[in-house]
Amino acid sequence: IEAIKYLSKTKTGALIVLKSKGDNLNQNDVGVKLDALLSQELLLTIFHPNTPLHDGAVILDKDKILYAGALLPLTEDPKLSWRYGTRHRAAIGITEISDCACIVVSEETGDVSIATEGVLKKYEDLGNLKTDLERILGYAKNDDDRKPYIFKFENILPSKYQ
């Protein structure tokens, strides 16, 4: 989240693919294999302008950066607005053919979006991004556990009424 905040603030374009558990994304032939531990500093270094890997995507698997500089397939959706550039089209494209999620930081505006299942969602508040990332990555608790309760019925009613 901190790296994404910085990339957004500095309007540094980024494309971050979050590989799902069962996904067999293989970007050997189009990316540089890193197999490095994920860190804020490494992400910022990869996406720093004028470096060899900054234009492609990084592919993450849990706490590892598997590949950098990966080229992703672009969506061919004819209804997509002309305002979306190559980065956004790549994010949508990879999620149309894969189970992954893809974070996009716009180079022009600094806007942050996530693509899942071929749909792009823009975030005005990075707190909401964190919540959605926790859900996507499987770290979030049940929705019921996040709701503020004054009472829980199971604590009030005897078990025979539940």
XYZ file of C-alpha atoms in Angstrom:
162
model
C 0.000 0.000 0.000
C 2.814 2.417 0.862
C 4.543 1.762 -2.462
C 1.250 2.286 -4.321
C 0.654 5.554 -2.420
C 4.088 6.793 -3.444
C 3.664 5.702 -7.075
C 0.292 7.463 -7.173
C 1.599 10.666 -5.578
C 4.566 10.851 -7.976
C 2.448 9.791 -10.990
C 4.749 6.870 -11.663
C 2.997 4.317 -13.853
C 2.809 0.771 -12.514
C 1.221 -2.567 -13.337
C 1.185 -5.155 -10.526
C -0.287 -8.608 -11.133
C -1.431 -10.530 -8.043
C -1.235 -14.186 -8.970
C -3.983 -16.335 -7.492
C -3.373 -19.689 -5.845
C -4.476 -21.872 -8.750
C -3.295 -19.585 -11.528
C -0.521 -20.858 -13.762
C 0.647 -17.527 -15.150
C 3.937 -18.135 -16.876
C 5.704 -15.032 -18.069
C 9.150 -16.612 -18.649
C 9.317 -15.719 -22.284
C 8.155 -12.112 -21.921
C 9.492 -11.010 -18.549
C 12.647 -11.116 -16.495
C 12.617 -13.773 -13.803
C 13.438 -12.274 -10.405
C 12.135 -14.652 -7.730
C 12.853 -11.925 -5.158
C 11.262 -11.092 -1.823
C 8.637 -8.389 -2.196
C 9.567 -5.048 -0.669
C 8.425 -1.475 -1.066
C 11.921 -0.435 -2.113
C 12.192 -3.106 -4.810
C 8.788 -2.221 -6.291
C 9.700 1.470 -6.384
C 13.041 0.662 -8.004
C 11.451 -1.518 -10.687
C 8.905 1.151 -11.640
C 11.347 4.074 -11.502
C 11.196 5.814 -14.910
C 13.952 5.120 -17.447
C 14.927 1.781 -15.963
C 14.817 -1.322 -18.176
C 11.868 -2.984 -16.389
C 9.632 0.010 -15.619
C 7.281 -0.318 -18.598
C 6.218 -3.912 -18.027
C 4.270 -5.586 -15.252
C 5.512 -7.259 -12.120
C 4.002 -10.641 -11.295
C 3.597 -11.259 -7.559
C 2.970 -14.574 -5.846
C 2.370 -14.047 -2.125
C 5.522 -12.315 -0.827
C 7.621 -12.869 -3.974
C 8.158 -10.881 -7.129
C 8.364 -13.676 -9.688
C 8.830 -11.578 -12.845
C 9.345 -7.965 -13.821
C 9.059 -6.287 -17.191
C 6.351 -8.759 -18.179
C 4.248 -8.010 -21.247
C 0.559 -8.693 -20.760
C -2.174 -9.325 -23.325
C -4.367 -6.306 -24.037
C -8.134 -6.466 -23.817
C -9.934 -6.427 -27.134
C -13.157 -5.046 -25.662
C -14.487 -2.604 -28.295
C -16.699 -0.864 -25.714
C -13.782 0.245 -23.544
C -13.350 4.022 -23.470
C -10.608 5.551 -25.601
C -9.374 7.261 -22.415
C -7.810 4.045 -21.160
C -4.192 3.582 -22.171
C -2.061 0.507 -22.674
C -1.464 -0.097 -18.951
C -5.191 -0.207 -18.167
C -5.918 -2.331 -21.241
C -3.213 -4.787 -20.155
C -4.649 -4.975 -16.612
C -8.102 -5.753 -17.966
C -6.692 -8.144 -20.581
C -4.749 -10.344 -18.158
C -7.763 -10.628 -15.834
C -10.004 -11.665 -18.744
C -7.880 -14.785 -19.348
C -6.636 -15.473 -15.828
C -7.822 -15.669 -12.228
C -5.406 -12.951 -11.116
C -6.031 -9.371 -10.018
C -4.042 -6.460 -11.411
C -3.278 -3.098 -9.774
C -2.740 -0.148 -12.117
C -1.240 3.239 -11.299
C -1.808 5.788 -14.052
C 1.226 7.701 -15.229
C -0.917 10.626 -16.403
C -3.204 11.097 -13.389
C -1.763 9.016 -10.537
C -5.156 7.276 -10.258
C -5.121 3.783 -8.767
C -7.375 0.988 -10.063
C -7.695 -2.771 -9.734
C -8.817 -5.063 -12.522
C -10.486 -8.381 -11.694
C -12.447 -10.630 -14.026
C -12.058 -8.122 -16.861
C -13.543 -5.223 -14.871
C -11.632 -2.134 -13.740
C -12.413 -0.427 -10.415
C -10.942 3.008 -9.657
C -10.081 4.009 -6.069
C -10.475 7.528 -4.734
C -9.572 6.350 -1.217
C -6.585 4.057 -0.725
C -8.161 2.803 2.523
C -10.781 1.112 0.343
C -7.959 -0.276 -1.803
C -6.403 -1.855 1.284
C -9.733 -3.449 2.248
C -10.234 -4.870 -1.246
C -6.641 -6.136 -1.421
C -7.089 -7.927 1.908
C -10.192 -9.602 0.481
C -8.500 -10.490 -2.830
C -5.427 -11.881 -1.070
C -7.515 -13.827 1.440
C -6.458 -11.853 4.523
C -9.850 -10.283 5.243
C -12.141 -11.729 7.820
C -15.817 -12.421 7.165
C -17.910 -9.371 6.325
C -19.850 -10.134 9.519
C -16.656 -9.845 11.558
C -16.030 -6.330 10.212
C -19.478 -4.937 11.038
C -19.629 -2.964 14.284
C -22.077 -4.692 16.606
C -23.567 -3.369 19.782
C -24.933 -6.845 20.520
C -24.525 -10.200 18.912
C -27.730 -12.221 18.969
C -25.858 -15.401 19.785
C -24.759 -13.758 23.045
C -28.318 -12.786 23.947
C -30.547 -15.639 22.765
C -30.241 -19.127 24.208
C -28.758 -21.548 21.660
C -32.088 -23.370 21.109
C -33.474 -20.185 19.418
C -30.553 -19.688 17.043
